[in-house]
Structure formats: structure tokens, C-alpha cells
Amino acid sequence: MAYRETGKVREHKAAQRELLLATGEALVREGGFAALTVQALAARAGMGVGTVYRYFRAKDELATEVFRRATEREVAAVAAALAGQPDAVASLRAAIGCFARRALRAPRLAWGLIAEPVDPAVDAERLRYRAAYAELFEQVIAAGLRAGELPPQPTRLAAAALVGALAEALVGPLADHQADEPVIHELTLFCLRATGARLAEQENDHDQTDGFAPGRARGHA
Amino acid sequence: MAYRETGKVREHKAAQRELLLATGEALVREGGFAALTVQALAARAGMGVGTVYRYFRAKDELATEVFRRATEREVAAVAAALAGQPDAVASLRAAIGCFARRALRAPRLAWGLIAEPVDPAVDAERLRYRAAYAELFEQVIAAGLRAGELPPQPTRLAAAALVGALAEALVGPLADHQADEPVIHELTLFCLRATGARLAEQENDHDQTDGFAPGRARGHA
DNA sequence: CATAGGGCTGAATCGTGATTCACTTGGCCA
DNA sequence: TGGCCAAGTGAATCACGATTCAGCCCTATG
């Protein structure tokens, strides 16, 4: 007998796979999924093209995995922002603010997750991504309905429309890229009005629960 | 001397070009811009691949032209629906209804114009398309502001968010594809609330100005 | 009808990026 | 150390659609 996979090797393989996924996300953050080519990935990760295929059956699989991870992180952040909010309006504010800040901070990634055209395989994942967001918003709206905070409305439709409004205003081609906070503030008001929340007309919008540490640099596209 | 382009030939060339554009749009209506390949186009139009290049310098040019025409028709329809509306709320209702009905009637096309990833050349055109829509909505909102019908808000942002909400709810992956009219009705309410329109709470939403003849078949995706 | 100047054709070519594979390298055990 | 096996390599190959072009065909004149 001459060879058996040892712990060190196993660790190394896991690290390689991890490296590929991290590098893949970095590429996506810089240039969207279009920039995620096997050649570029291998070069950036410091390995040969063929090696990539030792860790992923096909590029689809890799891209899907990169998408899924980023997705899960984003959705989890929004879900976390929702936790413990006292009412539906506060929840909506928190969710919108969280979504918006993260999207504005990583616009290419957000665009990749939300809108960029990629393969069918990734598109299937995107469906789940949007659905997950819509689900979050839907539940908040439903809760608001039950509590009488929001007027009757089809929750699914409203949730979809919210996601669309946020996406378009933030990462769509119409995004103005002005100072972030005022945009977020106005967009929040827009969404709250859309769902029929009764606004107190004084907007103390000091919620910043977005899962990020407060100070950091961010480049504009 | 032996040949000079005669009227008949000129007409034929114009017809050929027209045929290509129309066929191109048909392909897009069926399968989005992804289905608009030179091969498919030539086959469908009943001519050789090379002939296509006699009428268009490159595929980009053709795709852009197909996009532009469809775009102009859509935007014109919405603009027409706006004409002569008494106030901002009526205008919003008309614009939203028109946009929505047309999008639901030709979902693939709408998706192609709004969201499908295509070449950079076409994307530039898309920018103009969205901007044109946003422009329409923006002006309505601005008028509403001046008239005191709508509360203060950044018109550009609100317009973008409206376009996004409509697009996502109607042609996005979250679209539910239920009966059209109820969806349009609810979406209209959503948008009116979003812009802060004071709703009379009785919704007589009998506006159907969408530029189409009333009865026709439409397939669900 | 003969001839000239396009128009039309579609197989061949190109470009771009994914995928393969014959080979080299390095870790594991006796 | 020697032998074995998996990991790594990257040039070659594929796939797919845009683009070209050498040759065929049609229309308009004299």
C-alpha cells in the first residue's frame, strides 16, 4: 500500500477550493460575472486552468456557487436587520436601508446578483435570490397587514414591486449615484408610502443596521 | 452604360430591410434578443446569411435598430396615453396602465427591452429607453408636485423606482402571471401610493387607454 | 439578346472562451 | 530511497455564433 489522503492534503484541497470561490467573487465584484472567466480566475488564483476543473466540474458549477454564497450573505444580512424590529414600518425601514447600503457599497456585485445576464444555471440561482428577498419583504408586509399597520394589498405583488424599485433605483441604469444617504432616505420614504405605511411626517431615520462596520472607503463606479 | 438603380430595385431594397427588421422583432418577441442570431434571422426571412450584411454593417447595428423601433413605439404609446389627462394622478394611472398592459401582452419583448442582457451597443440604446420612460414619469410627478397633488420628492429617483417596480412586478422573475387586470389595478395603487397621491379610496379604474384594440388573444408564458 | 453592374448565397473562416488531456510535480508510505 | 498516486499544468481542441468572399444570378440598358 502506498498512498492515502492525509489531513494536510485534505486541508489544502479545501483551501484551494475556497481560494477559487473567493477569487471568483473578487472578479465579480470588479467586473460582474462577465469578468469571471476560467482563464482570469486561474491566473488570479495563481494556478493553471486545468486545476480549476479539478475543483469544479464545470464553470457553471463554480459560477453558481459564487452566486449562491454572495446571495446567502446578502439575504442573511437583511434578515438580520429585520430581527427584533418592533413593528412592520420599522422592519421595512431596516430592510430597505440594509439592502440599499450594501448594494451601494458593492454596486457591481449587486448588479451581478440582481440584473446581469449570466448562464441559465446561474439564472436559476438568481430566481431563488430574488424570491428570498421577496419572501422577506412579503412577510414583513403580511405582518403589517395583520397588525393593521398597512392597508390591504397583495403581499406577493407588493414585495416584488419593492424589490424592483430598489434594484432599479440603486443599481439600474437610472441610478444617479449621488450621495448615498439622501438617496436611501428618499427611497425608504418611497417604499413606505408604496406599502401604505402611515408616516409620522417627521422622519427620524437613524437606523443603520446594515451589518457593516460604520466607516470604510467605497469607490464609485 | 448598362445599369442604374431603378425605382423597383430601390423599393425592393427598402422592403428587404424592413423585412429584416420586422423578422428580427418577431424573433425577439419569441425568445428575447438571445434568439436574434444572424442565422435564425436569415432563415426566417428567407434569405442567405450574407444578404443580411448587405443591409446592416454588423449585427449590433441591426439589433440596435430593432431595439430602437420597439422602444419608440412603446414610449410613444405611453406618451399618447398621457395626453389630455386632467391631472397628475390620472396621468399616472394612464401611464402605468398603458405600460403594464403592453408589457403583459408581449412579455418577452418587454423583458428584452427592459432587462435582458444584450451587447453593449444595445445597452446604450436601452439606457435611452429607460431614460425616456423615466422622463415621462418624471414630468408627470413634477407636474403633480407643482400642482400640490403630490408631496415633495426627488422626481428622478421616484421615476426610476416606478419603472423598476413595474418592470419587476410585470416581467421580472417574480411576476406571478395571474389574471392581468387585477394585477394592473393593484400595481397602479401601489405606484400611486408610492408617489404619495391622495387616493379617494374608491377605485374606479376604468381607464383602458393603452393604444391597443380591445379584444385579442394573448398566450401566457 | 448580350453585357454590365449590382444583389444573393452559404460554406469557410474568425474570435472568444470553455473544456480536455498527456504530461510534470509533489506528497505519502514501506 | 523507490514506487505510486493525486494534484497541477497549459497548449490544443471544441463549440457557437458573427463575419467574409468567391462565384452565381437577376435586372437594366443598347
Short mmCIF file of C-alpha atoms (C1' of nucleotides) in Angstrom, two decimals:
data_model
loop_
_atom_site.label_atom_id
_atom_site.label_comp_id
_atom_site.label_asym_id
_atom_site.label_seq_id
_atom_site.Cartn_x
_atom_site.Cartn_y
_atom_site.Cartn_z
CA MET A 1 0.00 0.00 0.00
CA ALA A 2 1.40 3.37 -0.92
CA TYR A 3 -0.87 6.38 -0.61
CA ARG A 4 -3.81 7.58 1.39
CA GLU A 5 -5.18 11.09 1.60
CA THR A 6 -3.79 12.67 4.71
CA GLY A 7 -5.22 15.53 6.75
CA LYS A 8 -2.80 18.03 5.38
CA VAL A 9 -3.80 17.27 1.81
CA ARG A 10 -7.45 17.46 2.64
CA GLU A 11 -6.96 20.86 4.21
CA HIS A 12 -5.01 22.03 1.25
CA LYS A 13 -7.77 20.99 -1.13
CA ALA A 14 -10.39 22.76 0.92
CA ALA A 15 -8.21 25.85 0.94
CA GLN A 16 -7.78 25.70 -2.83
CA ARG A 17 -11.48 25.43 -3.39
CA GLU A 18 -12.07 28.27 -1.02
CA LEU A 19 -9.43 30.33 -2.79
CA LEU A 20 -11.16 29.78 -6.11
CA LEU A 21 -14.51 30.84 -4.74
CA ALA A 22 -13.09 33.90 -3.05
CA THR A 23 -11.13 34.88 -6.14
CA GLY A 24 -14.22 34.31 -8.24
CA GLU A 25 -16.22 36.66 -6.06
CA ALA A 26 -13.46 39.24 -6.24
CA LEU A 27 -13.63 39.12 -10.02
CA VAL A 28 -17.38 39.50 -9.92
CA ARG A 29 -17.10 42.44 -7.57
CA GLU A 30 -14.80 44.12 -10.04
CA GLY A 31 -16.40 43.37 -13.35
CA GLY A 32 -19.57 41.41 -12.86
CA PHE A 33 -19.99 37.80 -13.90
CA ALA A 34 -18.73 38.67 -17.34
CA ALA A 35 -15.29 39.05 -15.79
CA LEU A 36 -15.46 35.59 -14.29
CA THR A 37 -13.65 33.62 -16.99
CA VAL A 38 -11.78 30.46 -16.21
CA GLN A 39 -8.58 31.94 -17.59
CA ALA A 40 -8.79 35.05 -15.46
CA LEU A 41 -9.79 33.07 -12.42
CA ALA A 42 -6.89 30.64 -12.75
CA ALA A 43 -4.41 33.44 -13.36
CA ARG A 44 -5.63 35.47 -10.41
CA ALA A 45 -5.67 32.46 -8.13
CA GLY A 46 -2.17 31.59 -9.25
CA MET A 47 -2.91 28.20 -10.73
CA GLY A 48 -3.32 26.59 -14.12
CA VAL A 49 -6.61 26.49 -15.96
CA GLY A 50 -6.82 22.77 -15.72
CA THR A 51 -6.58 22.88 -11.97
CA VAL A 52 -9.84 24.77 -11.77
CA TYR A 53 -11.51 21.74 -13.26
CA ARG A 54 -10.11 19.60 -10.50
CA TYR A 55 -12.32 21.52 -8.10
CA PHE A 56 -15.37 22.23 -10.20
CA ARG A 57 -16.99 20.00 -12.75
CA ALA A 58 -17.72 22.97 -15.00
CA LYS A 59 -17.69 26.71 -14.97
CA ASP A 60 -21.44 26.78 -14.40
CA GLU A 61 -20.97 24.99 -11.16
CA LEU A 62 -18.36 27.45 -9.99
CA ALA A 63 -20.35 30.50 -11.03
CA THR A 64 -23.44 29.12 -9.38
CA GLU A 65 -21.55 28.54 -6.17
CA VAL A 66 -20.08 32.03 -6.19
CA PHE A 67 -23.55 33.40 -6.76
CA ARG A 68 -25.09 31.31 -4.03
CA ARG A 69 -22.59 32.34 -1.41
CA ALA A 70 -22.86 36.03 -2.14
CA THR A 71 -26.61 35.68 -2.22
CA GLU A 72 -26.84 33.96 1.08
CA ARG A 73 -24.69 36.55 2.73
CA GLU A 74 -26.82 39.39 1.38
CA VAL A 75 -30.12 37.87 2.26
CA ALA A 76 -28.86 36.90 5.71
CA ALA A 77 -27.78 40.47 6.33
CA VAL A 78 -31.23 41.77 5.51
CA ALA A 79 -32.85 39.06 7.58
CA ALA A 80 -30.60 40.00 10.48
CA ALA A 81 -31.56 43.64 10.11
CA LEU A 82 -35.17 42.59 10.46
CA ALA A 83 -34.65 40.74 13.69
CA GLY A 84 -36.14 42.41 16.68
CA GLN A 85 -37.73 45.35 14.94
CA PRO A 86 -40.78 46.46 16.87
CA ASP A 87 -43.25 46.82 14.01
CA ALA A 88 -43.71 46.48 10.29
CA VAL A 89 -42.71 50.03 9.45
CA ALA A 90 -39.51 49.75 11.41
CA SER A 91 -38.84 46.42 9.72
CA LEU A 92 -39.34 47.89 6.30
CA ARG A 93 -37.04 50.77 7.10
CA ALA A 94 -34.40 48.39 8.36
CA ALA A 95 -34.66 46.04 5.41
CA ILE A 96 -34.62 48.76 2.81
CA GLY A 97 -31.74 50.56 4.43
CA CYS A 98 -29.73 47.41 4.75
CA PHE A 99 -30.36 46.33 1.19
CA ALA A 100 -29.59 49.77 -0.14
CA ARG A 101 -26.39 50.36 1.78
CA ARG A 102 -24.96 47.03 0.81
CA ALA A 103 -25.91 47.47 -2.82
CA LEU A 104 -24.40 50.93 -2.99
CA ARG A 105 -21.24 49.68 -1.37
CA ALA A 106 -20.70 46.88 -3.88
CA PRO A 107 -22.52 48.02 -6.99
CA ARG A 108 -21.00 45.54 -9.42
CA LEU A 109 -21.77 42.64 -7.19
CA ALA A 110 -25.27 43.89 -6.61
CA TRP A 111 -25.72 44.27 -10.32
CA GLY A 112 -24.41 40.77 -10.88
CA LEU A 113 -26.80 39.33 -8.34
CA ILE A 114 -29.78 41.34 -9.44
CA ALA A 115 -29.60 42.05 -13.10
CA GLU A 116 -26.57 40.97 -15.06
CA PRO A 117 -27.24 38.36 -17.67
CA VAL A 118 -25.35 35.16 -16.97
CA ASP A 119 -25.90 31.50 -17.87
CA PRO A 120 -29.15 29.71 -17.35
CA ALA A 121 -27.62 27.79 -14.46
CA VAL A 122 -26.89 30.97 -12.58
CA ASP A 123 -30.23 32.41 -13.54
CA ALA A 124 -31.94 29.61 -11.70
CA GLU A 125 -29.99 30.63 -8.65
CA ARG A 126 -30.94 34.24 -9.18
CA LEU A 127 -34.56 33.26 -9.12
CA ARG A 128 -34.03 31.89 -5.67
CA TYR A 129 -32.17 35.03 -4.68
CA ARG A 130 -34.93 37.37 -5.68
CA ALA A 131 -37.50 35.05 -4.27
CA ALA A 132 -35.68 35.04 -0.97
CA TYR A 133 -35.73 38.81 -0.84
CA ALA A 134 -39.32 38.98 -1.92
CA GLU A 135 -40.11 36.44 0.77
CA LEU A 136 -38.57 38.65 3.44
CA PHE A 137 -40.48 41.70 2.29
CA GLU A 138 -43.61 39.69 1.88
CA GLN A 139 -43.55 38.50 5.44
CA VAL A 140 -42.99 41.97 6.76
CA ILE A 141 -45.91 43.26 4.73
CA ALA A 142 -48.09 40.39 5.81
CA ALA A 143 -47.27 41.11 9.43
CA GLY A 144 -48.07 44.76 8.84
CA LEU A 145 -51.42 43.79 7.39
CA ARG A 146 -52.31 41.63 10.35
CA ALA A 147 -51.31 44.37 12.75
CA GLY A 148 -53.36 46.89 10.85
CA GLU A 149 -50.29 48.99 10.17
CA LEU A 150 -50.63 48.61 6.42
CA PRO A 151 -53.69 48.70 4.20
CA PRO A 152 -54.92 45.56 2.42
CA GLN A 153 -52.75 44.67 -0.56
CA PRO A 154 -51.48 41.57 -2.33
CA THR A 155 -48.31 40.83 -0.43
CA ARG A 156 -46.53 38.96 -3.18
CA LEU A 157 -47.03 41.67 -5.74
CA ALA A 158 -46.07 44.42 -3.36
CA ALA A 159 -42.92 42.57 -2.36
CA ALA A 160 -41.89 42.06 -5.97
CA ALA A 161 -42.54 45.68 -6.76
CA LEU A 162 -40.44 46.76 -3.80
CA VAL A 163 -37.53 44.62 -4.88
CA GLY A 164 -37.83 46.03 -8.37
CA ALA A 165 -37.99 49.61 -7.21
CA LEU A 166 -34.95 49.18 -5.01
CA ALA A 167 -32.97 47.39 -7.67
CA GLU A 168 -33.73 49.86 -10.39
CA ALA A 169 -33.17 52.93 -8.32
CA LEU A 170 -29.94 51.63 -6.85
CA VAL A 171 -28.15 49.55 -9.43
CA GLY A 172 -30.15 50.03 -12.58
CA PRO A 173 -29.00 52.26 -15.39
CA LEU A 174 -31.09 55.03 -13.94
CA ALA A 175 -29.21 55.13 -10.70
CA ASP A 176 -27.98 58.64 -10.24
CA HIS A 177 -25.07 57.96 -7.93
CA GLN A 178 -25.38 60.94 -5.79
CA ALA A 179 -24.62 60.98 -2.10
CA ASP A 180 -25.82 57.68 -0.71
CA GLU A 181 -27.67 58.57 2.44
CA PRO A 182 -30.11 61.07 0.97
CA VAL A 183 -30.92 58.57 -1.77
CA ILE A 184 -31.52 55.85 0.76
CA HIS A 185 -33.68 58.14 2.82
CA GLU A 186 -35.89 59.15 -0.07
CA LEU A 187 -36.11 55.64 -1.38
CA THR A 188 -37.18 54.47 2.03
CA LEU A 189 -39.95 57.02 2.07
CA PHE A 190 -40.99 55.97 -1.40
CA CYS A 191 -41.25 52.35 -0.34
CA LEU A 192 -43.04 53.11 2.88
CA ARG A 193 -45.59 55.20 1.04
CA ALA A 194 -45.94 52.46 -1.56
CA THR A 195 -46.89 49.94 1.06
CA GLY A 196 -49.28 52.40 2.57
CA ALA A 197 -47.44 52.91 5.84
CA ARG A 198 -48.77 55.89 7.75
CA LEU A 199 -45.79 58.18 8.00
CA ALA A 200 -45.46 60.37 11.06
CA GLU A 201 -44.28 63.05 8.67
CA GLN A 202 -41.22 63.58 10.85
CA GLU A 203 -38.56 61.24 9.54
CA ASN A 204 -36.12 60.23 12.19
CA ASP A 205 -34.32 57.76 10.02
CA HIS A 206 -31.38 56.92 12.22
CA ASP A 207 -31.50 53.22 11.68
CA GLN A 208 -28.21 51.96 10.32
CA THR A 209 -28.44 48.25 10.94
CA ASP A 210 -26.82 47.03 7.80
CA GLY A 211 -24.33 44.52 9.07
CA PHE A 212 -21.30 46.63 8.24
CA ALA A 213 -18.86 48.42 10.46
CA PRO A 214 -19.57 52.12 10.18
CA GLY A 215 -16.52 53.66 8.49
CA ARG A 216 -14.96 52.40 5.28
CA ALA A 217 -13.89 53.50 1.84
CA ARG A 218 -16.01 52.85 -1.16
CA GLY A 219 -15.30 53.69 -4.79
CA HIS A 220 -17.95 54.97 -7.11
CA ALA A 221 -18.22 53.14 -10.43
CA MET B 1 -23.86 52.34 -69.90
CA ALA B 2 -25.75 49.36 -68.68
CA TYR B 3 -27.30 49.59 -65.25
CA ARG B 4 -28.78 52.19 -62.98
CA GLU B 5 -30.73 51.58 -59.84
CA THR B 6 -34.35 51.82 -60.78
CA GLY B 7 -37.35 52.54 -58.60
CA LYS B 8 -38.35 48.93 -58.45
CA VAL B 9 -34.97 47.90 -57.14
CA ARG B 10 -34.91 50.66 -54.58
CA GLU B 11 -38.32 49.63 -53.34
CA HIS B 12 -37.20 46.05 -53.12
CA LYS B 13 -34.20 47.00 -51.05
CA ALA B 14 -36.31 49.04 -48.67
CA ALA B 15 -38.70 46.13 -48.39
CA GLN B 16 -35.87 43.74 -47.65
CA ARG B 17 -34.52 45.94 -44.92
CA GLU B 18 -37.96 46.31 -43.50
CA LEU B 19 -38.48 42.57 -43.66
CA LEU B 20 -35.29 42.01 -41.73
CA LEU B 21 -36.27 44.45 -39.02
CA ALA B 22 -39.74 43.01 -38.71
CA THR B 23 -38.43 39.46 -38.65
CA GLY B 24 -35.87 40.50 -36.08
CA GLU B 25 -38.55 41.88 -33.84
CA ALA B 26 -40.59 38.72 -34.27
CA LEU B 27 -37.63 36.68 -33.10
CA VAL B 28 -37.18 38.95 -30.10
CA ARG B 29 -40.85 38.67 -29.26
CA GLU B 30 -40.50 34.93 -29.20
CA GLY B 31 -37.22 34.41 -27.46
CA GLY B 32 -35.68 37.70 -26.48
CA PHE B 33 -32.57 39.14 -28.04
CA ALA B 34 -30.78 35.88 -27.41
CA ALA B 35 -32.90 34.39 -30.20
CA LEU B 36 -31.85 37.08 -32.61
CA THR B 37 -28.97 35.33 -34.34
CA VAL B 38 -27.96 36.13 -37.87
CA GLN B 39 -28.52 32.55 -38.91
CA ALA B 40 -32.01 32.41 -37.48
CA LEU B 41 -32.86 35.80 -38.86
CA ALA B 42 -31.72 34.96 -42.36
CA ALA B 43 -33.51 31.63 -42.33
CA ARG B 44 -36.74 33.14 -41.06
CA ALA B 45 -36.59 35.99 -43.54
CA GLY B 46 -35.92 33.51 -46.31
CA MET B 47 -32.56 34.79 -47.39
CA GLY B 48 -28.90 33.89 -47.08
CA VAL B 49 -26.78 34.92 -44.15
CA GLY B 50 -24.58 37.05 -46.31
CA THR B 51 -27.52 39.06 -47.53
CA VAL B 52 -28.17 40.33 -44.04
CA TYR B 53 -24.80 42.03 -44.21
CA ARG B 54 -25.84 43.80 -47.36
CA TYR B 55 -28.38 45.68 -45.28
CA PHE B 56 -26.60 46.04 -41.97
CA ARG B 57 -22.95 46.68 -41.37
CA ALA B 58 -22.95 44.36 -38.37
CA LYS B 59 -25.33 42.51 -36.13
CA ASP B 60 -25.02 45.21 -33.48
CA GLU B 61 -26.45 47.70 -35.87
CA LEU B 62 -29.40 45.51 -36.66
CA ALA B 63 -30.10 44.66 -33.05
CA THR B 64 -29.85 48.28 -32.08
CA GLU B 65 -32.29 49.25 -34.78
CA VAL B 66 -34.76 46.57 -33.75
CA PHE B 67 -34.48 47.77 -30.20
CA ARG B 68 -34.90 51.39 -31.13
CA ARG B 69 -38.04 50.83 -33.14
CA ALA B 70 -39.74 48.74 -30.49
CA THR B 71 -38.69 51.24 -27.90
CA GLU B 72 -40.04 54.20 -29.74
CA ARG B 73 -43.36 52.51 -30.24
CA GLU B 74 -43.68 51.66 -26.58
CA VAL B 75 -42.70 55.03 -25.29
CA ALA B 76 -44.94 56.75 -27.81
CA ALA B 77 -47.87 54.66 -26.65
CA VAL B 78 -47.36 55.70 -23.07
CA ALA B 79 -46.85 59.30 -24.08
CA ALA B 80 -50.09 59.14 -26.02
CA ALA B 81 -51.89 57.71 -23.02
CA LEU B 82 -50.74 60.73 -21.06
CA ALA B 83 -52.10 63.25 -23.49
CA GLY B 84 -55.06 65.17 -22.23
CA GLN B 85 -55.26 63.65 -18.78
CA PRO B 86 -56.71 66.17 -16.37
CA ASP B 87 -54.25 65.84 -13.51
CA ALA B 88 -51.16 64.06 -12.29
CA VAL B 89 -53.00 61.18 -10.68
CA ALA B 90 -54.98 60.49 -13.81
CA SER B 91 -51.78 60.72 -15.81
CA LEU B 92 -50.01 58.24 -13.57
CA ARG B 93 -52.92 55.86 -13.80
CA ALA B 94 -52.95 56.13 -17.55
CA ALA B 95 -49.20 55.69 -17.92
CA ILE B 96 -48.98 52.76 -15.55
CA GLY B 97 -51.95 51.02 -17.09
CA CYS B 98 -50.64 51.51 -20.58
CA PHE B 99 -47.17 50.32 -19.72
CA ALA B 100 -48.49 47.34 -17.84
CA ARG B 101 -50.97 46.17 -20.45
CA ARG B 102 -48.46 46.34 -23.21
CA ALA B 103 -45.81 44.57 -21.17
CA LEU B 104 -48.17 41.79 -20.20
CA ARG B 105 -49.23 41.38 -23.77
CA ALA B 106 -45.69 40.95 -25.07
CA PRO B 107 -43.69 39.72 -22.11
CA ARG B 108 -40.62 38.55 -23.98
CA LEU B 109 -40.32 41.79 -25.84
CA ALA B 110 -40.82 43.75 -22.66
CA TRP B 111 -38.18 41.66 -20.99
CA GLY B 112 -35.84 42.23 -23.90
CA LEU B 113 -36.34 45.96 -23.76
CA ILE B 114 -36.16 46.24 -20.01
CA ALA B 115 -33.94 43.62 -18.60
CA GLU B 116 -32.39 41.07 -20.89
CA PRO B 117 -28.64 41.27 -21.11
CA VAL B 118 -27.54 42.07 -24.64
CA ASP B 119 -24.45 43.63 -26.25
CA PRO B 120 -23.03 46.91 -25.12
CA ALA B 121 -24.30 48.56 -28.28
CA VAL B 122 -27.86 47.65 -27.47
CA ASP B 123 -27.35 48.54 -23.85
CA ALA B 124 -26.62 52.09 -24.84
CA GLU B 125 -29.96 52.14 -26.57
CA ARG B 126 -31.61 50.64 -23.54
CA LEU B 127 -30.30 53.47 -21.46
CA ARG B 128 -32.17 55.85 -23.69
CA TYR B 129 -35.24 53.67 -23.48
CA ARG B 130 -35.37 53.64 -19.74
CA ALA B 131 -34.44 57.25 -19.61
CA ALA B 132 -37.32 58.05 -21.92
CA TYR B 133 -39.74 56.24 -19.67
CA ALA B 134 -38.28 57.76 -16.57
CA GLU B 135 -38.55 61.11 -18.29
CA LEU B 136 -42.27 60.62 -18.86
CA PHE B 137 -42.90 59.60 -15.29
CA GLU B 138 -40.64 62.31 -14.04
CA GLN B 139 -42.57 65.01 -15.81
CA VAL B 140 -45.85 63.72 -14.52
CA ILE B 141 -44.52 63.68 -11.00
CA ALA B 142 -43.03 67.14 -11.40
CA ALA B 143 -46.37 68.44 -12.60
CA GLY B 144 -48.03 66.78 -9.65
CA LEU B 145 -45.62 68.48 -7.31
CA ARG B 146 -46.26 71.89 -8.81
CA ALA B 147 -49.99 71.34 -8.56
CA GLY B 148 -49.69 70.24 -4.98
CA GLU B 149 -51.20 66.87 -5.82
CA LEU B 150 -48.09 65.02 -4.74
CA PRO B 151 -45.80 65.56 -1.78
CA PRO B 152 -42.24 66.80 -2.24
CA GLN B 153 -39.92 64.09 -3.55
CA PRO B 154 -36.95 63.76 -5.87
CA THR B 155 -38.61 63.27 -9.21
CA ARG B 156 -35.76 61.42 -10.88
CA LEU B 157 -35.44 58.86 -8.13
CA ALA B 158 -39.15 58.32 -7.88
CA ALA B 159 -39.43 57.87 -11.63
CA ALA B 160 -36.64 55.29 -11.65
CA ALA B 161 -38.18 53.43 -8.77
CA LEU B 162 -41.54 53.38 -10.52
CA VAL B 163 -40.03 51.94 -13.67
CA GLY B 164 -38.25 49.34 -11.59
CA ALA B 165 -41.33 48.39 -9.65
CA LEU B 166 -43.38 48.00 -12.80
CA ALA B 167 -40.72 46.04 -14.59
CA GLU B 168 -40.06 43.66 -11.75
CA ALA B 169 -43.67 43.04 -10.91
CA LEU B 170 -44.68 42.55 -14.53
CA VAL B 171 -41.84 40.91 -16.38
CA GLY B 172 -39.31 40.07 -13.73
CA PRO B 173 -38.79 36.59 -12.41
CA LEU B 174 -41.15 37.37 -9.60
CA ALA B 175 -44.07 38.05 -11.88
CA ASP B 176 -46.90 35.81 -10.83
CA HIS B 177 -48.79 35.69 -14.09
CA GLN B 178 -52.23 35.72 -12.71
CA ALA B 179 -55.16 37.45 -14.32
CA ASP B 180 -53.88 40.69 -15.79
CA GLU B 181 -56.39 43.30 -14.78
CA PRO B 182 -56.35 42.71 -11.04
CA VAL B 183 -52.57 42.81 -11.12
CA ILE B 184 -52.60 46.06 -13.04
CA HIS B 185 -55.12 47.51 -10.65
CA GLU B 186 -53.12 46.66 -7.56
CA LEU B 187 -49.89 47.75 -9.12
CA THR B 188 -51.46 51.06 -10.01
CA LEU B 189 -52.49 51.56 -6.42
CA PHE B 190 -49.00 50.64 -5.28
CA CYS B 191 -47.46 53.22 -7.59
CA LEU B 192 -49.94 55.91 -6.70
CA ARG B 193 -49.33 55.38 -3.02
CA ALA B 194 -45.60 55.39 -3.66
CA THR B 195 -45.74 58.80 -5.24
CA GLY B 196 -47.89 59.99 -2.38
CA ALA B 197 -51.05 60.54 -4.38
CA ARG B 198 -54.07 61.04 -2.14
CA LEU B 199 -56.33 58.19 -3.10
CA ALA B 200 -60.05 58.72 -2.96
CA GLU B 201 -60.23 55.19 -1.57
CA GLN B 202 -62.85 54.34 -4.17
CA GLU B 203 -61.02 52.96 -7.15
CA ASN B 204 -62.91 53.41 -10.37
CA ASP B 205 -60.09 52.28 -12.54
CA HIS B 206 -61.84 52.08 -15.86
CA ASP B 207 -59.14 53.67 -17.89
CA GLN B 208 -58.02 51.43 -20.69
CA THR B 209 -56.14 53.79 -22.94
CA ASP B 210 -53.31 51.57 -23.94
CA GLY B 211 -53.23 52.00 -27.67
CA PHE B 212 -54.47 48.53 -28.45
CA ALA B 213 -57.75 47.39 -29.93
CA PRO B 214 -59.78 45.83 -27.12
CA GLY B 215 -60.13 42.14 -27.96
CA ARG B 216 -57.27 39.84 -28.93
CA ALA B 217 -55.64 36.61 -27.94
CA ARG B 218 -52.54 36.50 -25.79
CA GLY B 219 -50.61 33.48 -24.66
CA HIS B 220 -49.31 33.07 -21.16
CA ALA B 221 -45.64 32.12 -20.93
"C1'" DC C 1 -30.05 39.07 -76.83
"C1'" DA C 2 -25.51 40.50 -74.92
"C1'" DT C 3 -23.37 42.81 -71.39
"C1'" DA C 4 -22.52 45.39 -67.06
"C1'" DG C 5 -23.28 46.13 -62.50
"C1'" DG C 6 -25.13 45.10 -58.70
"C1'" DG C 7 -27.72 41.57 -55.45
"C1'" DC C 8 -27.66 36.94 -53.32
"C1'" DT C 9 -25.62 32.80 -51.49
"C1'" DG C 10 -23.77 29.73 -47.81
"C1'" DA C 11 -19.64 27.21 -46.88
"C1'" DA C 12 -15.42 28.58 -44.89
"C1'" DT C 13 -13.11 31.44 -41.51
"C1'" DC C 14 -12.50 34.01 -37.23
"C1'" DG C 15 -12.84 35.14 -32.37
"C1'" DT C 16 -13.80 34.12 -27.82
"C1'" DG C 17 -13.91 31.45 -24.02
"C1'" DA C 18 -14.88 26.67 -22.02
"C1'" DT C 19 -13.04 22.14 -21.72
"C1'" DT C 20 -9.69 18.31 -22.24
"C1'" DC C 21 -5.57 15.51 -21.64
"C1'" DA C 22 -0.81 13.87 -21.99
"C1'" DC C 23 2.49 15.13 -19.12
"C1'" DT C 24 5.11 17.01 -14.93
"C1'" DT C 25 5.38 17.68 -9.98
"C1'" DG C 26 4.93 16.67 -5.21
"C1'" DG C 27 3.19 14.13 -1.08
"C1'" DC C 28 2.77 9.51 1.07
"C1'" DC C 29 4.28 5.08 2.59
"C1'" DA C 30 7.49 0.83 3.05
"C1'" DT D 1 15.28 5.87 -1.36
"C1'" DG D 2 11.80 4.00 -4.70
"C1'" DG D 3 7.38 3.50 -6.33
"C1'" DC D 4 2.66 5.02 -6.51
"C1'" DC D 5 -0.96 8.09 -6.86
"C1'" DA D 6 -3.21 12.52 -6.81
"C1'" DA D 7 -2.51 17.44 -7.82
"C1'" DG D 8 -1.12 20.71 -11.12
"C1'" DT D 9 -0.17 22.42 -15.90
"C1'" DG D 10 -1.26 24.86 -20.23
"C1'" DA D 11 -1.25 24.13 -25.12
"C1'" DA D 12 -4.54 22.04 -28.02
"C1'" DT D 13 -9.27 21.32 -29.05
"C1'" DC D 14 -14.30 22.39 -29.13
"C1'" DA D 15 -18.44 24.99 -29.53
"C1'" DC D 16 -21.01 28.63 -31.16
"C1'" DG D 17 -22.18 32.47 -33.43
"C1'" DA D 18 -20.54 36.57 -36.24
"C1'" DT D 19 -18.38 37.80 -40.43
"C1'" DT D 20 -16.36 37.24 -45.09
"C1'" DC D 21 -15.95 36.30 -50.02
"C1'" DA D 22 -15.61 33.89 -54.48
"C1'" DG D 23 -18.95 32.59 -57.51
"C1'" DC D 24 -23.84 32.57 -59.17
"C1'" DC D 25 -27.97 35.08 -60.71
"C1'" DC D 26 -31.02 38.83 -61.81
"C1'" DT D 27 -32.21 43.43 -63.77
"C1'" DA D 28 -31.49 47.23 -66.85
"C1'" DT D 29 -29.93 49.12 -70.88
"C1'" DG D 30 -28.33 49.34 -76.07
#
